[in-house]
Coordinates of C-alpha atoms in Angstrom, one line a residue:
X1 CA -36.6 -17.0 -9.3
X2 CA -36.8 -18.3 -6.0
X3 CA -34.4 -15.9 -4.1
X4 CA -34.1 -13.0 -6.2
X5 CA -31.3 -11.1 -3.8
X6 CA -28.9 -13.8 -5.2
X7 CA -29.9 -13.5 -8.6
X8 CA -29.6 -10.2 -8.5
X9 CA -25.8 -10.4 -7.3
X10 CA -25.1 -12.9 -9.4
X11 CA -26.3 -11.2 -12.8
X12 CA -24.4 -8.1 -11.2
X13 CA -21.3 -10.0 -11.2
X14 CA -21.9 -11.4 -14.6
X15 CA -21.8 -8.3 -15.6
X16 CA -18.8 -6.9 -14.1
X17 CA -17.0 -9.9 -15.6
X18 CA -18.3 -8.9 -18.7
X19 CA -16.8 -6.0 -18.5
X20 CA -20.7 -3.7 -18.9
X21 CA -21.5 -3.2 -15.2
X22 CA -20.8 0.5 -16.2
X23 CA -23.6 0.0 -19.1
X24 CA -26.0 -1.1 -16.5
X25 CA -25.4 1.5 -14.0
X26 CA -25.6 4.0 -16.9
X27 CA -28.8 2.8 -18.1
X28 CA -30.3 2.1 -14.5
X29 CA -29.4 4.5 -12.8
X30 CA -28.1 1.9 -10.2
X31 CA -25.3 3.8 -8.6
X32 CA -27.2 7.1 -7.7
X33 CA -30.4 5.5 -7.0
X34 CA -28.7 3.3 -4.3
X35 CA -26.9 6.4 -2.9
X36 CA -29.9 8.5 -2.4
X37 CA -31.9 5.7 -1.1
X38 CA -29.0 5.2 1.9
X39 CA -29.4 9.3 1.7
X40 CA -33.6 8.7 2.9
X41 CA -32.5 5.9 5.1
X42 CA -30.1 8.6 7.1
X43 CA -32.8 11.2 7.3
X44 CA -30.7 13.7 5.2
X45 CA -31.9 16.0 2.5
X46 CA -30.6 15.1 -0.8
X47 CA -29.4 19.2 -0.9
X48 CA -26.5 18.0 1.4
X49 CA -25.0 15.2 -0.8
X50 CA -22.2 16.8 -2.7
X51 CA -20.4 14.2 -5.3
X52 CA -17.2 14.7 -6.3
X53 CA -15.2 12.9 -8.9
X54 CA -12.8 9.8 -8.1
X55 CA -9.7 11.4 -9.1
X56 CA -10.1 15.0 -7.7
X57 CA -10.2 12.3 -4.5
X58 CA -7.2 11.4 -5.0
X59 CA -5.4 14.1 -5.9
X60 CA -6.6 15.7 -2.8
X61 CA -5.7 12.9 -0.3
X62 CA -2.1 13.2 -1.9
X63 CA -1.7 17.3 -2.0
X64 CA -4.0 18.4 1.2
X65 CA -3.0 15.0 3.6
X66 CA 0.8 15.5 3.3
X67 CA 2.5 18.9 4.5
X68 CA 3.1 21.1 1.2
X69 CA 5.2 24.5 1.9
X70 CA 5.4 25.2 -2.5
X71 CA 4.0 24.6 -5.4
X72 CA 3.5 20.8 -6.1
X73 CA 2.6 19.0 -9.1
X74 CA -0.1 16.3 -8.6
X75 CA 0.1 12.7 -10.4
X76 CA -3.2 10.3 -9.9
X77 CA -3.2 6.8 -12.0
X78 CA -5.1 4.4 -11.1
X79 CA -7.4 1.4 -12.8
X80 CA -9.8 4.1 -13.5
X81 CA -12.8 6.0 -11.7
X82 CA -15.5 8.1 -13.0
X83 CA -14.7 7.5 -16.4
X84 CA -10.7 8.6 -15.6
X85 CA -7.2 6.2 -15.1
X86 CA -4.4 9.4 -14.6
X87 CA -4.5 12.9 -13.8
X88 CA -1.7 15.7 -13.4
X89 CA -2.6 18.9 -11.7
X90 CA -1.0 21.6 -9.5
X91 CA -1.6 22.5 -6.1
X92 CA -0.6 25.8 -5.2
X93 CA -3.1 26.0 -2.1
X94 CA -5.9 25.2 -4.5
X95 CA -5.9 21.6 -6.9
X96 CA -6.0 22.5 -10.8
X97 CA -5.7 19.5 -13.2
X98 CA -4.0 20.3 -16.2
X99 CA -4.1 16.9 -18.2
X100 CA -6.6 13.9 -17.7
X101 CA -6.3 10.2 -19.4
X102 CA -9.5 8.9 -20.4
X103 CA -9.6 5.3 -19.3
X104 CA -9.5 2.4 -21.5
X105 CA -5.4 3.7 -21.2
X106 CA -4.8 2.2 -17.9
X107 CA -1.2 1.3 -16.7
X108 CA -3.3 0.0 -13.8
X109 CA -5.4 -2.4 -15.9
X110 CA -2.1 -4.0 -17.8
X111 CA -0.8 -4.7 -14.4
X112 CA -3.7 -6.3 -12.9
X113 CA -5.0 -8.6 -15.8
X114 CA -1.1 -9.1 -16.1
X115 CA -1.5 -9.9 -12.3
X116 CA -5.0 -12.2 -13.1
X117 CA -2.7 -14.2 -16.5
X118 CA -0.2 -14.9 -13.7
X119 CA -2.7 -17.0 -11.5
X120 CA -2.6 -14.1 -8.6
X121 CA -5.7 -11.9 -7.5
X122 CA -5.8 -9.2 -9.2
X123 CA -6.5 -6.1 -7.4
X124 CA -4.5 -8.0 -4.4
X125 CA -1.7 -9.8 -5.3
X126 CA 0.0 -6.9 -7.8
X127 CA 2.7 -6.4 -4.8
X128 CA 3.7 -10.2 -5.7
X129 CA 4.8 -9.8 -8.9
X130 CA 6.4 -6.5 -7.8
X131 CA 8.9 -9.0 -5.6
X132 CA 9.2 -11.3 -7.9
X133 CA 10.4 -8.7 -10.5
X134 CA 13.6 -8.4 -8.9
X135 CA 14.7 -12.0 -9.6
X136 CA 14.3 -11.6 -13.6
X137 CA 17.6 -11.9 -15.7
X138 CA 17.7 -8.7 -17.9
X139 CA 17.7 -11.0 -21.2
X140 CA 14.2 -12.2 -20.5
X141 CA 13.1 -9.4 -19.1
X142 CA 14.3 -7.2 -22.6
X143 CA 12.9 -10.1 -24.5
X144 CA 9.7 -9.5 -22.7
X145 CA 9.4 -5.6 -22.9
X146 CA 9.3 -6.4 -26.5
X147 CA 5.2 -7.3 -25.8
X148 CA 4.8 -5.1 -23.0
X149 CA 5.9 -1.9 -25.2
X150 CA 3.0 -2.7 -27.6
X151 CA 0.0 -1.8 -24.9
X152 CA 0.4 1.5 -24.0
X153 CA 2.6 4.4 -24.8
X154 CA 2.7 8.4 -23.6
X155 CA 0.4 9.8 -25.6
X156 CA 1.2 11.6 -29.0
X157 CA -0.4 14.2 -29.1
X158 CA -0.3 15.5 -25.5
X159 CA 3.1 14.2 -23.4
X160 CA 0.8 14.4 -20.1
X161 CA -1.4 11.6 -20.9
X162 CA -1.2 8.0 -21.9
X163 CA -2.0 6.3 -24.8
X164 CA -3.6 2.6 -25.4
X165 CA -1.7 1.5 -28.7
X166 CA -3.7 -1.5 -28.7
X167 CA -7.7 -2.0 -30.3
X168 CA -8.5 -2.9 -27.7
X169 CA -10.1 -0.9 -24.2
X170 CA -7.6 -1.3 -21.4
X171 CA -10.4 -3.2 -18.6
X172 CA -10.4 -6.0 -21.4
X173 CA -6.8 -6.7 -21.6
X174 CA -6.7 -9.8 -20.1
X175 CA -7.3 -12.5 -23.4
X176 CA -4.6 -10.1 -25.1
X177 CA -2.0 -10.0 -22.4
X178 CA -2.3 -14.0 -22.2
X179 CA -2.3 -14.4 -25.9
X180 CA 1.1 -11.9 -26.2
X181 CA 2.5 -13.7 -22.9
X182 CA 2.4 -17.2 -24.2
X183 CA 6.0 -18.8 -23.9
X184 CA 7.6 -15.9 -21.8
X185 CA 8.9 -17.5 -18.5
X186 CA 6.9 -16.6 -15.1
X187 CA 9.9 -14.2 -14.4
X188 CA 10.4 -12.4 -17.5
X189 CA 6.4 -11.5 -17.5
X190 CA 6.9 -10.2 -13.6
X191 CA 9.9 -8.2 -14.7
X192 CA 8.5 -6.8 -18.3
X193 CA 5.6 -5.3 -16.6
X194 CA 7.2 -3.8 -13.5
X195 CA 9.8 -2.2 -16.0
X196 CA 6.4 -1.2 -18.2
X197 CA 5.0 0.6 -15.5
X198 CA 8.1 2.0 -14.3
X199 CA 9.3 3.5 -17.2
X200 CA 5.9 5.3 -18.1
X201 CA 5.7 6.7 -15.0
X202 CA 9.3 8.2 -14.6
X203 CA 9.2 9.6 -18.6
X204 CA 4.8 11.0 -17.2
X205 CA 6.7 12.8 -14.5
X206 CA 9.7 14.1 -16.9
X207 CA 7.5 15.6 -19.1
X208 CA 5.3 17.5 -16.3
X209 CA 8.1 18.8 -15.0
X210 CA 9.5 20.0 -18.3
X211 CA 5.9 21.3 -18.8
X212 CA 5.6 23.4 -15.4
X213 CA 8.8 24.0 -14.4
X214 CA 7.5 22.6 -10.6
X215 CA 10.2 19.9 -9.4
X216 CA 8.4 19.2 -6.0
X217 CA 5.8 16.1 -6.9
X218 CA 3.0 14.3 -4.6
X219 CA 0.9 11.3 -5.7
X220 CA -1.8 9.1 -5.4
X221 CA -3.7 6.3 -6.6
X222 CA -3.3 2.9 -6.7
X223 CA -0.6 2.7 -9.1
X224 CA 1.9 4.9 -6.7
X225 CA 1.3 1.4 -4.1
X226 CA 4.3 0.1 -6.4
X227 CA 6.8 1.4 -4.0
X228 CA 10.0 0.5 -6.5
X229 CA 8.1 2.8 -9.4
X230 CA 7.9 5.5 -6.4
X231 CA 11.7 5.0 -5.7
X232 CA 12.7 5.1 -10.0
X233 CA 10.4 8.2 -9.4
X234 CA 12.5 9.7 -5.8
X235 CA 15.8 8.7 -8.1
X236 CA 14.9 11.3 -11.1
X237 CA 17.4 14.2 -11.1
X238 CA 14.6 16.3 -11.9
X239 CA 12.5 15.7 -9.2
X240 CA 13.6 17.6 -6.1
X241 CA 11.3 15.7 -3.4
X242 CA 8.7 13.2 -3.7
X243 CA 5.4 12.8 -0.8
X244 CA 3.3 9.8 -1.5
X245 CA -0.1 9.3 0.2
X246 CA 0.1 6.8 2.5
X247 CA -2.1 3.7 1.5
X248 CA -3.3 5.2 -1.7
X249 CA -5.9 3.2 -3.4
X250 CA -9.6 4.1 -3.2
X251 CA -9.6 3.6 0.8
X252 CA -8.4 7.5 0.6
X253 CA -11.4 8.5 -1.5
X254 CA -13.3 9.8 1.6
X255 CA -10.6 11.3 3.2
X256 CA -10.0 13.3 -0.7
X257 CA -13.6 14.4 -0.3
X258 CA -14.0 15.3 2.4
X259 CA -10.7 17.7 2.4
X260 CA -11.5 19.0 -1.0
X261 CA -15.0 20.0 -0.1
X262 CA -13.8 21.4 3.0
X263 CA -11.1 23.5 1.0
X264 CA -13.8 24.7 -1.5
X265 CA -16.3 25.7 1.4
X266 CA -14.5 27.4 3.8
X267 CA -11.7 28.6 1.8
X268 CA -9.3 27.5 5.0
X269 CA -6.1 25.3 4.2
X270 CA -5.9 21.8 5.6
X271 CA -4.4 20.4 8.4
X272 CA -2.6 17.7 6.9
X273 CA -2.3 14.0 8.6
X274 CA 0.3 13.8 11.1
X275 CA 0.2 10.6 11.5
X276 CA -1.9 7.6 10.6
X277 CA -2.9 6.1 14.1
X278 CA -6.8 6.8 13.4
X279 CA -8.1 3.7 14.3
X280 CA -9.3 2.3 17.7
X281 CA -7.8 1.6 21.1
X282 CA -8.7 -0.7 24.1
X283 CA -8.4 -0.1 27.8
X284 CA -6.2 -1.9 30.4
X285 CA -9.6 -3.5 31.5
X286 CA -10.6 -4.6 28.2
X287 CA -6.8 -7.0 28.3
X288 CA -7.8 -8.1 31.3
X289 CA -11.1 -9.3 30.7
X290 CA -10.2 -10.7 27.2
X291 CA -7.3 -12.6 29.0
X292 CA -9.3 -13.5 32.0
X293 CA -10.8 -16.5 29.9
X294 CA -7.0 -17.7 28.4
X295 CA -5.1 -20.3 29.7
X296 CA -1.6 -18.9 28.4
X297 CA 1.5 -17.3 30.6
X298 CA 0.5 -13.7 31.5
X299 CA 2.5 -11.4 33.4
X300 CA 1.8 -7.4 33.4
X301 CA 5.0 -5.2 33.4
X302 CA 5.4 -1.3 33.6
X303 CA 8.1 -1.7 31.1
X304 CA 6.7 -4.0 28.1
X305 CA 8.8 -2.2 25.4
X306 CA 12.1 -3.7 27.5
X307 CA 10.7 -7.2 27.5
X308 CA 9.6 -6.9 23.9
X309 CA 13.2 -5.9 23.2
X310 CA 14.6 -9.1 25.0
X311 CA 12.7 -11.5 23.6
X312 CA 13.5 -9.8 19.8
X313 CA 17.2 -9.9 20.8
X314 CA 17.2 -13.6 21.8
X315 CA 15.4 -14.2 18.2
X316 CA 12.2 -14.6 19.1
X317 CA 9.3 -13.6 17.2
X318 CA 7.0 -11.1 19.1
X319 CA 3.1 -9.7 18.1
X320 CA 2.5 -6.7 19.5
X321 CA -1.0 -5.4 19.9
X322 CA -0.7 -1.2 21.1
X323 CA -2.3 2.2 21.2
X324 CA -4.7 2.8 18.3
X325 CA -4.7 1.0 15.1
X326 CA -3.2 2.3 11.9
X327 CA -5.0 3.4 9.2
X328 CA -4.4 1.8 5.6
X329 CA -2.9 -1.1 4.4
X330 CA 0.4 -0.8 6.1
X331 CA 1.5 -2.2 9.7
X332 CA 3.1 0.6 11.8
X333 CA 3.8 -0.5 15.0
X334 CA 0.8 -0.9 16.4
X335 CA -0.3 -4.1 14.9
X336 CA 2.8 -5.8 14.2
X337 CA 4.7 -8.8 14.3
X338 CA 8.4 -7.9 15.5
X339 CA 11.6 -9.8 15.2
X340 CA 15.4 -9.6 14.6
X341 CA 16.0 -8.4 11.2
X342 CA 19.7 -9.5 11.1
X343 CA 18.9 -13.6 11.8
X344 CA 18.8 -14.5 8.2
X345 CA 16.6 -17.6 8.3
X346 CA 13.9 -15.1 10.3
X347 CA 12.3 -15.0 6.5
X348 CA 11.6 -18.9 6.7
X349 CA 11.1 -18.6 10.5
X350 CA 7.7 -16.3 9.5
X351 CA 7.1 -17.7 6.4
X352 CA 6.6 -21.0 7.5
X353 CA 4.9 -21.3 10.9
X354 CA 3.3 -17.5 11.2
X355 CA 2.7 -15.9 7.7
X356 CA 2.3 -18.6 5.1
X357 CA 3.5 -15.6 2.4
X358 CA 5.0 -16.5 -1.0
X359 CA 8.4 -17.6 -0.3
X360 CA 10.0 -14.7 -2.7
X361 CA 8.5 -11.8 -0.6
X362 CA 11.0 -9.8 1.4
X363 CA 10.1 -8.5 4.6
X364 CA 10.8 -5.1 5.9
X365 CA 11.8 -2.9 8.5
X366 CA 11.3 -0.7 11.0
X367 CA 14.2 2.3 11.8
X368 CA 14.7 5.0 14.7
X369 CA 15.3 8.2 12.5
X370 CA 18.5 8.9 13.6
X371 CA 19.9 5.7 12.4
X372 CA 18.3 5.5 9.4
X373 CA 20.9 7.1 7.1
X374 CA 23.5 4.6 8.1
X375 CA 21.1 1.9 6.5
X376 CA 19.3 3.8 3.4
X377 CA 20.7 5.8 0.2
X378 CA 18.5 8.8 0.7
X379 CA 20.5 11.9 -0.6
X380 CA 17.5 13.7 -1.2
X381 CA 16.1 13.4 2.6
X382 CA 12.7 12.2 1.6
X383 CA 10.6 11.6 4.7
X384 CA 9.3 7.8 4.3
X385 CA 6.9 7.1 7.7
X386 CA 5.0 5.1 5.8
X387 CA 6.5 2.7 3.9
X388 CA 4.8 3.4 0.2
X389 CA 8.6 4.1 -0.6
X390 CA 11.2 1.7 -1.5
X391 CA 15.3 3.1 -0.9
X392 CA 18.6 1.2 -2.3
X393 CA 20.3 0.2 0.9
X394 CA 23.7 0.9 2.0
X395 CA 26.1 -2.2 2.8
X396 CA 25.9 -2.4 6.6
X397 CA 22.4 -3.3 5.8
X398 CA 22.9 -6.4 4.8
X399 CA 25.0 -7.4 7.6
X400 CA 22.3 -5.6 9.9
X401 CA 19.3 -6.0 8.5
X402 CA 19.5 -9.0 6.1
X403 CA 16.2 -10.5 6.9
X404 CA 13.8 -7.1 6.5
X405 CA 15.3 -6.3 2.8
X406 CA 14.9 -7.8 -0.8
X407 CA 16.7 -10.7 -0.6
X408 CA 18.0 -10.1 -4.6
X409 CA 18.4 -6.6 -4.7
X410 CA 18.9 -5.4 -1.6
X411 CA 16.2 -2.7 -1.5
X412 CA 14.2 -1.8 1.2
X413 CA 10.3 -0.5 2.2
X414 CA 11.2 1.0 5.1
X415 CA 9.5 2.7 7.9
X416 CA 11.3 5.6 9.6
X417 CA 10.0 6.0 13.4
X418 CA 10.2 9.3 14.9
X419 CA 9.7 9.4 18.7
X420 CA 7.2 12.4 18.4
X421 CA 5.2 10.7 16.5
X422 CA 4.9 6.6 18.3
X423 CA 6.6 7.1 21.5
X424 CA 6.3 3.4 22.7
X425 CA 7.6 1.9 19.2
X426 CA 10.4 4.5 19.4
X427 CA 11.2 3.1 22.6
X428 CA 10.7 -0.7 21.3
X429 CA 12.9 -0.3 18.8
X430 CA 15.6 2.1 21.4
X431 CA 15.3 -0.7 23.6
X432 CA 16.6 -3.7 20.9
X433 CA 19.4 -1.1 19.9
X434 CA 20.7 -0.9 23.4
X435 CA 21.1 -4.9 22.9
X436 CA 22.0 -5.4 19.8
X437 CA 23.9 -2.6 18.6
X438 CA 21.1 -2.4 15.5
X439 CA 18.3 0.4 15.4
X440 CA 15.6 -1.5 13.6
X441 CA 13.8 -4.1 13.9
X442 CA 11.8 -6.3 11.4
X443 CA 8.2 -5.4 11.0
X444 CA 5.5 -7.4 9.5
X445 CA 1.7 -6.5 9.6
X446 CA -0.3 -8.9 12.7
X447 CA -2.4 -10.8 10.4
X448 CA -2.1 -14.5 8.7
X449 CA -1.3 -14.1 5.0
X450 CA -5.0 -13.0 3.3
X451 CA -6.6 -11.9 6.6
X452 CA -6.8 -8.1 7.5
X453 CA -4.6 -6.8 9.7
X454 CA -6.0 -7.4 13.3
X455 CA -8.0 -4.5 15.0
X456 CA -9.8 -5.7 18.2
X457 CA -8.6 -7.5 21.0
X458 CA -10.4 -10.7 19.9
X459 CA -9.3 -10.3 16.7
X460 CA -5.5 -10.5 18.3
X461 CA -5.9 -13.5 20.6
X462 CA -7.5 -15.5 17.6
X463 CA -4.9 -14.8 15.2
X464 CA -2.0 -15.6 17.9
X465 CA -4.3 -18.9 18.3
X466 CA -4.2 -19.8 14.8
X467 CA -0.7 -19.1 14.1
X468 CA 2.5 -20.4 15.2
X469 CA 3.7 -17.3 17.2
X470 CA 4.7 -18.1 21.1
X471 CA 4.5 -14.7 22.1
X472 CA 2.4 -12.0 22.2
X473 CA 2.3 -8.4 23.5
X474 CA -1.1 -6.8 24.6
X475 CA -0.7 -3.8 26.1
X476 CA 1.2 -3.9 29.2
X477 CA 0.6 -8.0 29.7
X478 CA 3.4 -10.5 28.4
X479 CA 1.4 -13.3 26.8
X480 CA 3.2 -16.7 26.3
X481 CA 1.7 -20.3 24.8

């Protein structure tokens, strides 16, 4: 073996195609040797490591990151973790589960080898087939469900967990989700398995609530990142208000922990997340000097959120690049592209020459809160800063905000902007209304399609390079190709 490092990592992704990297870290010991060997490489005594299991994680991000004043019950489904895909428990200032699906019963793992049979990433492009669900005719999408309903089921003999009906473990769905798919139009499999996971999750919910008698709900895991199952979720008469975590996949693991650990040591509640700009933020200096070595237009302004708001108005397409970055997987504000939401062609305008995203993908929006009722069907008030929520739209909407909602059926992921919480986007957004007559703009995250969302400086100026966008706003200075 002449370079055993890549041997190494290519017999471990062998494995994990095979579906037994769990076997080998079993057997070897892998997982915890490696973690204990960082452990030695930190200088820290073993006797501080505390482990604690992947779905207590997210049950805590979801109950201890989001302000709860009652009782809440706790929904986690994922792909799986430590052995686990779902969990339901109740938070009542403390976290205790009450029903736990073993995994090989994953709705997660139908949707992402359904995802992988589709020719998309799975574990990336999920939100894809979400869109594209949409655009199904009900006949196919009935026809369909007729496969879908033969994977997994609530469980029989306990209406809190799921059940695989199949033979075989959920992580090796894929050759049996391509077999049962064979013939069904591209659309039909989109819209079976969005209605799949959508109707086990509302009927999971149902039956906790019947269970407990709690109608107040938070979630996390991956699964709750299907913003229209979190909506089918908001709708349930049952359900008398619904908190997400923001971003909640297995990036909120450490944030889970390390609440939860907190919680059980001290004994002291949580202060929850107030808002999610966590990441980093640059200097006027550091602009400058970035700048200094650009050939572009540059002009400094005291007011950039009124020149932001000109340009947006005009129907120009505008990256701004402020304050600290966002946290998660969502753009906020901070690390946006902006433009008009009610020029319809916008979607092929960013599509096109900036994003390069799959042509069915809506775009979404950005909304003062005091406006935001005029635009979204929200009887039940659910707070949505974050936009891991999707809302049925009312129809000024589509006059308004035509190009930041589904073009089909005319939902919307919407971010609501108080001014408490982003001050300068408040005012962005303020400053386009005063033009236009329309509180919200369209907001897209700063990034070419299958890059991360831009965090540095540099990382800003080469993406506006790369990408077809004239006009970019760092800080206070007014960048122009």
């Amino acid at each position: 073996i002449s370079n055993p490092p890549v041997f190494k990592r290519k017999i471990k992704d062998l494995l994990q195609r095979l579906h037994l990297y769990g076997f080998y870290k079993r057997v070897h010991g892998y997982e915890e040797q490696r973690l204990y060997h960082v452990v030695e490489q930190l200088g820290l005594p073993k006797e501080r490591i505390t482990r604690i299991d992947h779905h207590t994680c997210h049950a805590s991000a979801a109950y201890y990151g989001i302000p709860q004043d009652e009782p809440s019950l706790i929904f986690t489904c994922d792909g799986g973790g430590d052995d686990v895909c779902a969990t339901v428990s109740i938070g009542d200032g403390q976290i205790t589960r009450i029903a736990t699906t073993p995994k090989g019963h994953s709705i997660g793992n139908l949707y992402s080898r359904t995802t992988l049979v589709m020719g998309m990433k799975p574990w990336e492009h999920e939100w894809k087939l979400m869109g594209l669900a949409s655009y199904a005719h009900e006949y196919g999408v009935k026809k369909a469900m007729k496969v879908f309903s033969q994977f997994i089921d609530i469980a029989d003999q306990n209406p809190l967990m799921f059940q695989n009906l199949t033979d075989t473990p959920s992580q090796e769905f894929y050759p049996l989700v391509r077999e049962k798919t064979e013939g069904l139009r591209f659309d039909w499999i989109a819209g079976a398995v969005q209605r799949t996971t959508e109707n086990l999750l509302t009927r999971w919910v149902r039956n906790a609530i019947e269970v407990t008698g709690i109608h107040k709900i938070v979630c996390g895991g991956g699964v709750f990142m299907n913003i229209k199952a979190n909506m089918d979720i908001a709708q349930l008469p049952e359900v008398n208000d619904i908190s997400v975590f923001p971003s909640c996949g297995d990036e909120s693991l450490a944030m889970g922990a390390a609440w939860y650990l907190y919680h059980k040591l001290t004994g002291e509640s949580v202060d929850p997340l107030s808002d999610l700009y966590l990441g980093p933020q640059f200097s006027e200096q550091e602009y400058r000097d970035a700048l200094s070595h650009e050939l572009y237009t540059l002009t400094h302004h005291t007011c950039i959120e009124a020149v932001i708001a000109d340009h947006l108005a005009k129907g120009d397409v505008v990256a701004n690049f402020q304050g600290r970055m966002e946290w998660g997987a969502r753009a906020l504000g901070n690390r946006s592209i902006l433009a008009n939401p009610s020029i319809r062609d916008m979607v092929k305008e960013l599509n096109e020459r900036i994003k390069y995203r799959t042509w069915w993908m809506p775009f979404t929006f950005s909304v003062l809160e005091e406006d935001a009722e005029k635009y979204l069907v929200n009887p039940k008030k659910i707070d949505a800063p974050y936009m891991i929520m999707a809302f049925d739209t009312h129809a000024l909407a589509e006059e308004d905000l035509i190009a930041a909602i589904h073009p089909y059926d005319l939902t919307a992921r919407p971010q609501i902007v108080k001014k408490a919480t982003n001050p300068r986007y408040y005012r962005i957004i303020n400053e386009f209304k005063k033009r236009t007559g329309v509180g919200a703009v369209l907001n897209t995250s700063f990034n070419l399609h299958g890059d991360p969302i831009v965090c540095t400086v540099d990382d800003a100026l080469s993406t506006f390079k790369a990408s077809g966008l004239r006009y970019l706003a760092l800080g206070n200075y007014f960048v122009e190709k």
